mmCIF file of C-alpha atoms in Angstrom:
data_model
loop_
_atom_site.group_PDB
_atom_site.id
_atom_site.type_symbol
_atom_site.label_atom_id
_atom_site.label_comp_id
_atom_site.label_asym_id
_atom_site.label_seq_id
_atom_site.Cartn_x
_atom_site.Cartn_y
_atom_site.Cartn_z
ATOM 1 C CA UNK A 527 81.021 79.973 110.565
ATOM 2 C CA UNK A 528 82.875 80.124 113.926
ATOM 3 C CA UNK A 529 81.164 80.768 117.230
ATOM 4 C CA UNK A 530 83.897 83.297 118.065
ATOM 5 C CA UNK A 531 84.207 84.721 114.568
ATOM 6 C CA UNK A 532 82.245 87.766 113.450
ATOM 7 C CA UNK A 533 82.947 89.719 110.300
ATOM 8 C CA UNK A 534 81.757 92.812 112.139
ATOM 9 C CA UNK A 535 84.271 92.482 114.988
ATOM 10 C CA UNK A 536 85.776 95.835 115.825
ATOM 11 C CA UNK A 537 83.219 97.780 113.783
ATOM 12 C CA UNK A 538 81.940 100.750 115.749
ATOM 13 C CA UNK A 539 78.635 102.419 115.010
ATOM 14 C CA UNK A 540 77.525 99.980 112.318
ATOM 15 C CA UNK A 541 78.183 100.605 108.656
ATOM 16 C CA UNK A 542 80.074 97.362 108.014
ATOM 17 C CA UNK A 543 81.201 97.100 104.379
ATOM 18 C CA UNK A 544 81.749 93.475 103.389
ATOM 19 C CA UNK A 545 83.233 94.770 100.125
ATOM 20 C CA UNK A 546 86.205 96.205 102.023
ATOM 21 C CA UNK A 547 86.999 92.935 103.799
ATOM 22 C CA UNK A 548 86.743 91.052 100.498
ATOM 23 C CA UNK A 549 89.085 93.569 98.864
ATOM 24 C CA UNK A 550 91.479 93.079 101.765
ATOM 25 C CA UNK A 551 91.261 89.369 100.959
ATOM 26 C CA UNK A 552 92.286 90.066 97.368
ATOM 27 C CA UNK A 553 95.076 92.372 98.560
ATOM 28 C CA UNK A 554 96.656 89.823 100.896
ATOM 29 C CA UNK A 555 96.397 87.042 98.301
ATOM 30 C CA UNK A 556 98.188 89.245 95.760
ATOM 31 C CA UNK A 557 100.952 89.926 98.296
ATOM 32 C CA UNK A 558 101.138 86.245 99.319
ATOM 33 C CA UNK A 559 101.597 84.912 95.774
ATOM 34 C CA UNK A 560 104.043 87.714 94.976
ATOM 35 C CA UNK A 561 106.239 86.654 97.888
ATOM 36 C CA UNK A 562 105.821 82.969 97.068
ATOM 37 C CA UNK A 563 107.021 83.620 93.516
ATOM 38 C CA UNK A 564 109.840 85.859 94.734
ATOM 39 C CA UNK A 565 111.123 83.342 97.303
ATOM 40 C CA UNK A 566 111.041 80.613 94.653
ATOM 41 C CA UNK A 567 113.457 82.633 92.525
ATOM 42 C CA UNK A 568 111.021 82.617 89.615
ATOM 43 C CA UNK A 569 111.352 85.167 86.861
ATOM 44 C CA UNK A 570 108.499 86.590 84.849
ATOM 45 C CA UNK A 571 110.787 87.443 81.962
ATOM 46 C CA UNK A 572 110.934 90.808 80.245
ATOM 47 C CA UNK A 573 107.307 90.675 79.086
ATOM 48 C CA UNK A 574 104.977 88.785 81.460
ATOM 49 C CA UNK A 575 101.400 88.107 80.423
ATOM 50 C CA UNK A 576 98.895 90.747 81.434
ATOM 51 C CA UNK A 577 97.254 88.744 84.204
ATOM 52 C CA UNK A 578 100.435 87.047 85.429
ATOM 53 C CA UNK A 579 101.728 90.543 86.077
ATOM 54 C CA UNK A 580 99.384 90.599 89.103
ATOM 55 C CA UNK A 581 101.520 87.812 90.585
ATOM 56 C CA UNK A 582 104.909 89.079 89.411
ATOM 57 C CA UNK A 583 104.072 92.586 90.703
ATOM 58 C CA UNK A 584 101.710 91.462 93.449
ATOM 59 C CA UNK A 585 103.063 94.124 95.776
ATOM 60 C CA UNK A 586 100.235 96.141 94.249
ATOM 61 C CA UNK A 587 98.231 94.547 97.057
ATOM 62 C CA UNK A 588 100.106 96.886 99.434
ATOM 63 C CA UNK A 589 98.899 99.860 97.402
ATOM 64 C CA UNK A 590 95.358 98.501 97.701
ATOM 65 C CA UNK A 591 95.782 98.224 101.493
ATOM 66 C CA UNK A 592 96.874 101.882 101.636
ATOM 67 C CA UNK A 593 93.919 103.007 99.515
ATOM 68 C CA UNK A 594 91.551 101.068 101.794
ATOM 69 C CA UNK A 595 93.068 102.702 104.899
ATOM 70 C CA UNK A 596 92.628 106.176 103.442
ATOM 71 C CA UNK A 597 89.069 105.298 102.438
ATOM 72 C CA UNK A 598 87.889 103.757 105.711
ATOM 73 C CA UNK A 599 89.581 106.002 108.237
ATOM 74 C CA UNK A 600 88.495 109.246 106.604
ATOM 75 C CA UNK A 601 84.785 108.345 106.327
ATOM 76 C CA UNK A 602 83.865 109.307 109.945
ATOM 77 C CA UNK A 603 85.570 112.688 109.582
ATOM 78 C CA UNK A 604 84.050 113.350 106.168
ATOM 79 C CA UNK A 605 80.584 112.295 107.371
ATOM 80 C CA UNK A 606 80.863 114.797 110.242
ATOM 81 C CA UNK A 607 81.958 117.511 107.820
ATOM 82 C CA UNK A 608 79.021 116.618 105.556
ATOM 83 C CA UNK A 609 76.318 116.790 108.246
ATOM 84 C CA UNK A 610 76.011 118.938 111.359
ATOM 85 C CA UNK A 611 74.074 116.075 112.984
ATOM 86 C CA UNK A 612 77.195 113.866 112.978
ATOM 87 C CA UNK A 613 79.793 114.572 115.665
ATOM 88 C CA UNK A 614 83.465 114.804 114.844
ATOM 89 C CA UNK A 615 85.407 111.701 115.943
ATOM 90 C CA UNK A 616 87.056 111.879 119.350
ATOM 91 C CA UNK A 617 90.841 112.034 119.051
ATOM 92 C CA UNK A 618 91.211 109.922 122.176
ATOM 93 C CA UNK A 619 88.905 107.214 120.849
ATOM 94 C CA UNK A 620 90.460 107.403 117.378
ATOM 95 C CA UNK A 621 94.000 106.821 118.638
ATOM 96 C CA UNK A 622 92.871 104.210 121.163
ATOM 97 C CA UNK A 623 91.135 102.311 118.361
ATOM 98 C CA UNK A 624 94.261 102.458 116.196
ATOM 99 C CA UNK A 625 96.454 101.167 119.030
ATOM 100 C CA UNK A 626 94.053 98.308 119.796
ATOM 101 C CA UNK A 627 93.915 97.374 116.128
ATOM 102 C CA UNK A 628 97.611 97.479 115.255
ATOM 103 C CA UNK A 629 99.873 97.197 118.285
ATOM 104 C CA UNK A 630 99.067 93.865 120.049
ATOM 105 C CA UNK A 631 99.630 91.574 117.065
ATOM 106 C CA UNK A 632 102.549 93.614 115.744
ATOM 107 C CA UNK A 633 104.337 93.431 119.092
ATOM 108 C CA UNK A 634 103.773 89.662 119.218
ATOM 109 C CA UNK A 635 105.329 89.368 115.750
ATOM 110 C CA UNK A 636 108.311 91.568 116.682
ATOM 111 C CA UNK A 637 108.878 89.698 119.944
ATOM 112 C CA UNK A 638 108.834 86.340 118.156
ATOM 113 C CA UNK A 639 111.245 87.652 115.524
ATOM 114 C CA UNK A 640 113.644 88.895 118.209
ATOM 115 C CA UNK A 641 113.553 85.555 120.041
ATOM 116 C CA UNK A 642 114.232 83.622 116.819
ATOM 117 C CA UNK A 643 116.904 85.968 115.462
ATOM 118 C CA UNK A 644 118.408 87.385 118.634
ATOM 119 C CA UNK A 645 118.417 90.821 116.956
ATOM 120 C CA UNK A 646 117.112 92.855 119.897
ATOM 121 C CA UNK A 647 118.642 96.151 118.732
ATOM 122 C CA UNK A 648 116.657 96.047 115.518
ATOM 123 C CA UNK A 649 113.716 94.741 117.512
ATOM 124 C CA UNK A 650 113.775 97.923 119.623
ATOM 125 C CA UNK A 651 113.620 99.984 116.434
ATOM 126 C CA UNK A 652 110.672 97.913 115.259
ATOM 127 C CA UNK A 653 108.886 98.254 118.626
ATOM 128 C CA UNK A 654 109.107 102.030 118.245
ATOM 129 C CA UNK A 655 107.814 101.889 114.636
ATOM 130 C CA UNK A 656 111.091 102.803 112.985
ATOM 131 C CA UNK A 657 112.061 101.481 109.569
ATOM 132 C CA UNK A 658 113.805 98.106 109.921
ATOM 133 C CA UNK A 659 113.777 96.723 106.381
ATOM 134 C CA UNK A 660 115.301 93.257 106.033
ATOM 135 C CA UNK A 661 117.365 93.346 109.246
ATOM 136 C CA UNK A 662 115.257 90.620 110.923
ATOM 137 C CA UNK A 663 114.607 88.557 107.799
ATOM 138 C CA UNK A 664 112.200 86.957 107.020
ATOM 139 C CA UNK A 665 109.904 88.414 109.685
ATOM 140 C CA UNK A 666 110.590 92.101 109.052
ATOM 141 C CA UNK A 667 110.077 92.071 105.277
ATOM 142 C CA UNK A 668 106.575 93.562 105.539
ATOM 143 C CA UNK A 669 106.943 95.706 108.665
ATOM 144 C CA UNK A 670 107.726 98.887 106.743
ATOM 145 C CA UNK A 671 104.082 99.098 105.653
ATOM 146 C CA UNK A 672 102.928 99.214 109.279
ATOM 147 C CA UNK A 673 105.378 102.058 109.946
ATOM 148 C CA UNK A 674 103.873 103.864 106.955
ATOM 149 C CA UNK A 675 100.331 103.173 108.208
ATOM 150 C CA UNK A 676 101.171 104.581 111.654
ATOM 151 C CA UNK A 677 102.555 107.734 110.047
ATOM 152 C CA UNK A 678 99.228 108.121 108.229
ATOM 153 C CA UNK A 679 97.274 107.527 111.455
ATOM 154 C CA UNK A 680 99.157 110.410 113.057
ATOM 155 C CA UNK A 681 98.683 112.764 110.105
ATOM 156 C CA UNK A 682 95.010 112.120 109.330
ATOM 157 C CA UNK A 683 93.365 113.930 112.312
ATOM 158 C CA UNK A 684 95.544 117.013 111.754
ATOM 159 C CA UNK A 685 94.703 117.105 108.062
ATOM 160 C CA UNK A 686 90.985 116.638 108.736
ATOM 161 C CA UNK A 687 91.015 119.318 111.444
ATOM 162 C CA UNK A 688 92.639 121.783 109.061
ATOM 163 C CA UNK A 689 90.114 120.979 106.329
ATOM 164 C CA UNK A 690 87.149 121.327 108.690
ATOM 165 C CA UNK A 691 88.110 124.505 110.556
ATOM 166 C CA UNK A 692 87.592 127.332 108.107
ATOM 167 C CA UNK A 693 88.997 128.702 104.908
ATOM 168 C CA UNK A 694 92.325 129.978 106.308
ATOM 169 C CA UNK A 695 93.293 126.623 107.802
ATOM 170 C CA UNK A 696 92.034 124.881 104.689
ATOM 171 C CA UNK A 697 94.439 126.995 102.664
ATOM 172 C CA UNK A 698 97.252 126.069 105.074
ATOM 173 C CA UNK A 699 96.515 122.372 104.542
ATOM 174 C CA UNK A 700 96.417 122.822 100.776
ATOM 175 C CA UNK A 701 99.705 124.737 100.927
ATOM 176 C CA UNK A 702 101.229 121.896 102.946
ATOM 177 C CA UNK A 703 100.054 119.358 100.371
ATOM 178 C CA UNK A 704 101.450 121.546 97.598
ATOM 179 C CA UNK A 705 104.857 121.669 99.295
ATOM 180 C CA UNK A 706 104.769 117.897 99.739
ATOM 181 C CA UNK A 707 103.908 117.509 96.036
ATOM 182 C CA UNK A 708 106.895 119.653 95.025
ATOM 183 C CA UNK A 709 109.305 117.605 97.162
ATOM 184 C CA UNK A 710 107.654 114.368 96.072
ATOM 185 C CA UNK A 711 108.151 115.212 92.405
ATOM 186 C CA UNK A 712 111.728 116.416 92.843
ATOM 187 C CA UNK A 713 112.947 113.857 95.394
ATOM 188 C CA UNK A 714 111.021 110.762 94.320
ATOM 189 C CA UNK A 715 109.617 110.961 90.810
ATOM 190 C CA UNK A 716 112.545 112.880 89.362
ATOM 191 C CA UNK A 717 115.289 111.274 91.417
ATOM 192 C CA UNK A 718 118.686 110.724 89.724
ATOM 193 C CA UNK A 719 119.710 107.091 89.357
ATOM 194 C CA UNK A 720 122.789 107.568 91.566
ATOM 195 C CA UNK A 721 120.481 108.464 94.471
ATOM 196 C CA UNK A 722 118.317 105.373 94.196
ATOM 197 C CA UNK A 723 118.923 104.293 97.815
ATOM 198 C CA UNK A 724 117.511 107.548 99.166
ATOM 199 C CA UNK A 725 114.587 107.251 96.790
ATOM 200 C CA UNK A 726 114.006 103.631 97.843
ATOM 201 C CA UNK A 727 113.745 104.607 101.506
ATOM 202 C CA UNK A 728 111.437 107.513 100.717
ATOM 203 C CA UNK A 729 108.995 105.254 98.962
ATOM 204 C CA UNK A 730 108.907 103.038 102.062
ATOM 205 C CA UNK A 731 107.370 105.886 104.054
ATOM 206 C CA UNK A 732 104.260 108.045 104.084
ATOM 207 C CA UNK A 733 106.193 110.655 102.108
ATOM 208 C CA UNK A 734 106.443 108.323 99.122
ATOM 209 C CA UNK A 735 103.107 106.510 99.559
ATOM 210 C CA UNK A 736 100.863 109.447 100.475
ATOM 211 C CA UNK A 737 99.194 109.474 97.022
ATOM 212 C CA UNK A 738 97.534 106.112 97.740
ATOM 213 C CA UNK A 739 96.121 107.339 101.068
ATOM 214 C CA UNK A 740 94.959 110.631 99.546
ATOM 215 C CA UNK A 741 93.232 108.823 96.689
ATOM 216 C CA UNK A 742 91.508 106.571 99.219
ATOM 217 C CA UNK A 743 90.357 109.694 101.080
ATOM 218 C CA UNK A 744 89.108 111.240 97.853
ATOM 219 C CA UNK A 745 87.156 108.057 97.112
ATOM 220 C CA UNK A 746 85.642 108.290 100.610
ATOM 221 C CA UNK A 747 84.637 111.900 99.941
ATOM 222 C CA UNK A 748 82.781 110.774 96.805
ATOM 223 C CA UNK A 749 81.316 107.767 98.655
ATOM 224 C CA UNK A 750 79.885 109.886 101.504
ATOM 225 C CA UNK A 751 78.164 112.210 99.060
ATOM 226 C CA UNK A 752 77.159 109.635 96.477
ATOM 227 C CA UNK A 753 75.195 107.564 99.002
ATOM 228 C CA UNK A 754 72.637 110.373 99.018
ATOM 229 C CA UNK A 755 72.097 110.214 95.233
ATOM 230 C CA UNK A 756 68.965 108.163 94.320
ATOM 231 C CA UNK A 757 70.106 107.497 90.754
ATOM 232 C CA UNK A 758 72.841 105.185 92.065
ATOM 233 C CA UNK A 759 70.190 102.541 92.697
ATOM 234 C CA UNK A 760 69.358 102.338 88.993
ATOM 235 C CA UNK A 761 70.294 99.108 87.180
ATOM 236 C CA UNK A 762 72.294 100.877 84.500
ATOM 237 C CA UNK A 763 74.721 102.127 87.171
ATOM 238 C CA UNK A 764 75.794 98.535 87.814
ATOM 239 C CA UNK A 765 76.539 98.155 84.119
ATOM 240 C CA UNK A 766 78.636 101.301 84.108
ATOM 241 C CA UNK A 767 80.344 100.083 87.273
ATOM 242 C CA UNK A 768 81.153 96.733 85.677
ATOM 243 C CA UNK A 769 82.805 98.470 82.738
ATOM 244 C CA UNK A 770 84.729 100.773 85.094
ATOM 245 C CA UNK A 771 86.074 97.874 87.168
ATOM 246 C CA UNK A 772 87.042 95.740 84.184
ATOM 247 C CA UNK A 773 88.765 98.700 82.564
ATOM 248 C CA UNK A 774 90.564 99.602 85.812
ATOM 249 C CA UNK A 775 91.771 96.019 86.300
ATOM 250 C CA UNK A 776 92.918 95.794 82.683
ATOM 251 C CA UNK A 777 94.823 99.089 82.823
ATOM 252 C CA UNK A 778 96.316 98.176 86.203
ATOM 253 C CA UNK A 779 97.544 94.907 84.704
ATOM 254 C CA UNK A 780 99.293 96.912 81.980
ATOM 255 C CA UNK A 781 100.851 99.205 84.608
ATOM 256 C CA UNK A 782 102.107 96.200 86.564
ATOM 257 C CA UNK A 783 103.354 94.558 83.368
ATOM 258 C CA UNK A 784 105.460 97.650 82.677
ATOM 259 C CA UNK A 785 106.678 97.631 86.282
ATOM 260 C CA UNK A 786 107.885 94.031 86.005
ATOM 261 C CA UNK A 787 109.602 94.642 82.675
ATOM 262 C CA UNK A 788 111.640 97.443 84.305
ATOM 263 C CA UNK A 789 113.081 95.031 86.850
ATOM 264 C CA UNK A 790 112.535 94.826 90.603
ATOM 265 C CA UNK A 791 115.134 97.335 91.782
ATOM 266 C CA UNK A 792 114.570 99.890 89.054
ATOM 267 C CA UNK A 793 110.793 99.859 89.391
ATOM 268 C CA UNK A 794 111.026 100.342 93.162
ATOM 269 C CA UNK A 795 113.728 102.982 93.224
ATOM 270 C CA UNK A 796 113.248 105.000 90.039
ATOM 271 C CA UNK A 797 109.673 104.535 88.884
ATOM 272 C CA UNK A 798 107.478 105.449 91.842
ATOM 273 C CA UNK A 799 104.761 106.898 89.664
ATOM 274 C CA UNK A 800 103.474 103.391 88.979
ATOM 275 C CA UNK A 801 102.376 103.215 92.632
ATOM 276 C CA UNK A 802 100.227 106.284 92.017
ATOM 277 C CA UNK A 803 98.785 104.777 88.834
ATOM 278 C CA UNK A 804 97.885 101.649 90.788
ATOM 279 C CA UNK A 805 96.297 103.740 93.549
ATOM 280 C CA UNK A 806 94.112 105.621 91.058
ATOM 281 C CA UNK A 807 92.864 102.362 89.576
ATOM 282 C CA UNK A 808 92.350 100.641 92.940
ATOM 283 C CA UNK A 809 90.423 103.708 94.135
ATOM 284 C CA UNK A 810 88.048 103.251 91.218
ATOM 285 C CA UNK A 811 87.567 99.590 92.132
ATOM 286 C CA UNK A 812 86.925 100.409 95.817
ATOM 287 C CA UNK A 813 84.483 103.184 94.987
ATOM 288 C CA UNK A 814 82.515 101.238 92.397
ATOM 289 C CA UNK A 815 82.215 98.105 94.549
ATOM 290 C CA UNK A 816 81.033 100.084 97.591
ATOM 291 C CA UNK A 817 78.421 101.982 95.592
ATOM 292 C CA UNK A 818 77.179 99.459 93.025
ATOM 293 C CA UNK A 819 76.812 95.745 92.397
ATOM 294 C CA UNK A 820 78.041 94.824 88.895
ATOM 295 C CA UNK A 821 76.946 91.474 87.432
ATOM 296 C CA UNK A 822 80.189 89.741 88.559
ATOM 297 C CA UNK A 823 79.920 91.215 92.073
ATOM 298 C CA UNK A 824 79.685 87.770 93.702
ATOM 299 C CA UNK A 825 82.997 86.707 92.147
ATOM 300 C CA UNK A 826 84.895 89.651 93.606
ATOM 301 C CA UNK A 827 82.918 90.051 96.829
ATOM 302 C CA UNK A 828 81.947 86.883 98.677
ATOM 303 C CA UNK A 829 82.034 85.459 102.233
ATOM 304 C CA UNK A 830 85.201 83.393 101.674
ATOM 305 C CA UNK A 831 87.211 86.424 100.595
ATOM 306 C CA UNK A 832 85.646 88.464 103.408
ATOM 307 C CA UNK A 833 86.951 85.918 105.943
ATOM 308 C CA UNK A 834 90.416 86.019 104.365
ATOM 309 C CA UNK A 835 90.224 89.807 104.498
ATOM 310 C CA UNK A 836 89.174 89.788 108.133
ATOM 311 C CA UNK A 837 92.288 87.831 109.120
ATOM 312 C CA UNK A 838 94.466 89.607 106.541
ATOM 313 C CA UNK A 839 96.473 91.470 109.190
ATOM 314 C CA UNK A 840 97.578 88.209 110.809
ATOM 315 C CA UNK A 841 98.107 86.625 107.401
ATOM 316 C CA UNK A 842 100.173 89.611 106.312
ATOM 317 C CA UNK A 843 102.544 89.281 109.279
ATOM 318 C CA UNK A 844 102.966 85.484 109.179
ATOM 319 C CA UNK A 845 103.001 84.521 105.516
ATOM 320 C CA UNK A 846 106.602 85.505 104.656
ATOM 321 C CA UNK A 847 108.266 83.505 107.504
ATOM 322 C CA UNK A 848 106.048 80.500 106.704
ATOM 323 C CA UNK A 849 106.852 80.731 103.001
ATOM 324 C CA UNK A 850 110.567 81.149 103.611
ATOM 325 C CA UNK A 851 111.045 78.312 106.097
ATOM 326 C CA UNK A 852 108.975 75.929 103.965
ATOM 327 C CA UNK A 853 110.331 76.873 100.565
ATOM 328 C CA UNK A 854 113.932 77.897 100.951
ATOM 329 C CA UNK A 855 115.373 74.412 101.725
ATOM 330 C CA UNK A 856 113.692 73.050 98.566
ATOM 331 C CA UNK A 857 114.920 76.014 96.545
ATOM 332 C CA UNK A 858 118.498 75.414 97.759
ATOM 333 C CA UNK A 859 118.227 71.750 96.773
ATOM 334 C CA UNK A 860 116.559 72.170 93.361
ATOM 335 C CA UNK A 861 118.100 75.483 92.289
ATOM 336 C CA UNK A 862 116.658 77.295 89.270
ATOM 337 C CA UNK A 863 114.330 74.382 88.501
ATOM 338 C CA UNK A 864 112.411 74.910 91.742
ATOM 339 C CA UNK A 865 110.029 77.596 90.444
ATOM 340 C CA UNK A 866 108.927 75.278 87.605
ATOM 341 C CA UNK A 867 108.584 72.140 89.719
ATOM 342 C CA UNK A 868 105.550 70.455 91.250
ATOM 343 C CA UNK A 869 107.267 70.892 94.619
ATOM 344 C CA UNK A 870 106.906 74.661 94.293
ATOM 345 C CA UNK A 871 103.137 74.459 93.813
ATOM 346 C CA UNK A 872 102.684 71.927 96.617
ATOM 347 C CA UNK A 873 104.754 74.004 99.028
ATOM 348 C CA UNK A 874 102.883 77.173 98.051
ATOM 349 C CA UNK A 875 99.581 75.470 98.879
ATOM 350 C CA UNK A 876 101.036 74.117 102.139
ATOM 351 C CA UNK A 877 102.377 77.561 103.070
ATOM 352 C CA UNK A 878 99.015 79.193 102.381
ATOM 353 C CA UNK A 879 97.232 76.566 104.494
ATOM 354 C CA UNK A 880 99.683 76.931 107.395
ATOM 355 C CA UNK A 881 99.567 80.724 107.166
ATOM 356 C CA UNK A 882 95.764 80.656 107.296
ATOM 357 C CA UNK A 883 95.784 78.357 110.332
ATOM 358 C CA UNK A 884 98.347 80.518 112.138
ATOM 359 C CA UNK A 885 96.320 83.611 111.238
ATOM 360 C CA UNK A 886 93.089 82.153 112.583
ATOM 361 C CA UNK A 887 94.896 81.324 115.826
ATOM 362 C CA UNK A 888 96.386 84.806 116.319
ATOM 363 C CA UNK A 889 93.163 86.439 115.156
ATOM 364 C CA UNK A 890 91.269 84.661 117.934
ATOM 365 C CA UNK A 891 93.795 85.030 120.747
ATOM 366 C CA UNK A 892 95.557 88.307 119.893
ATOM 367 C CA UNK A 893 93.482 90.390 117.477
ATOM 368 C CA UNK A 894 89.966 89.574 118.665
ATOM 369 C CA UNK A 895 90.384 90.752 122.296
ATOM 370 C CA UNK A 896 91.627 94.101 120.990
ATOM 371 C CA UNK A 897 88.838 94.264 118.425
ATOM 372 C CA UNK A 898 86.230 93.615 121.103
ATOM 373 C CA UNK A 899 87.634 96.443 123.205
ATOM 374 C CA UNK A 900 87.779 98.659 120.131
ATOM 375 C CA UNK A 901 84.146 97.952 119.326
ATOM 376 C CA UNK A 902 83.056 99.272 122.752
ATOM 377 C CA UNK A 903 84.580 102.681 122.027
ATOM 378 C CA UNK A 904 82.109 105.355 120.889
ATOM 379 C CA UNK A 905 82.211 105.834 117.108
#
């Protein structure tokens, strides 16, 4: 493929799952087309088609990213808890690996945004992983998810330590999760409409998105144990898995369809439960594809999508500025007709191509050095 490109870059201790990179590929493509459609000013109408809802509500790709993070990062801890022969991950190596994976490219993106915009005050907030929102538009549109990811990185070792250190501490962790659930239900799910701003900010944090990470962790718990079950190699399991994935994708499409029909602001600020529904369904997809190979496996999981998934972090950070600077002048010129014009489709293809090229460049020169260092850390 590329002499410098390896799908297993940054993987410590083996255990590479091509399914996860391919799912990352799907996730970033969902987010890309969602932003392309949003920047164009297109409207799905009150009742979008089932499958178009994946574009109109393509932010579901973010939920998939969160599920994947919960799944992948918890596996080493859960494997150690499952077997006395597996050592618990080193906190030092864990945090070093997270820094090497996230910080270099993110800081490059923030620095570029500050140079272009001149907004150094907001840039300082971004450098310290504080919520920035749209203050350095269009660069900062997606940064909130990285802030949320970092919050999860900090919480995960504590949660795993509590779960692994005896019944009393396990009860403390469960009590903490119960308290979170109470506040989540009262402050997010059952939030009055006149407090929608507070609710909006909560859902842009680990507090509001924890269900996706927890469901990813639960999927990892099943995955670690299910790998030891011989019956999973039977052919009929793939058939059951195929049905499970198709059903999950169909139901998720209906959830997204409902989300779009509510309207962008209302669905984000007053209907957070749809994020949890998505996370449940994406967890099923992740679990089934990592344990079985349904008959359409090659359509969902293939080398092209794995490559897109491998550079998805770069693609995630660059695609919105590329889309905006390419599309917005044409949108201003053509107005409401832009989203239905040939120009829209040509510019979307051009933006995807440019975003991929930029992502390959920053993957090689910014991400890859960090990944190579990360790979040398003990698992």
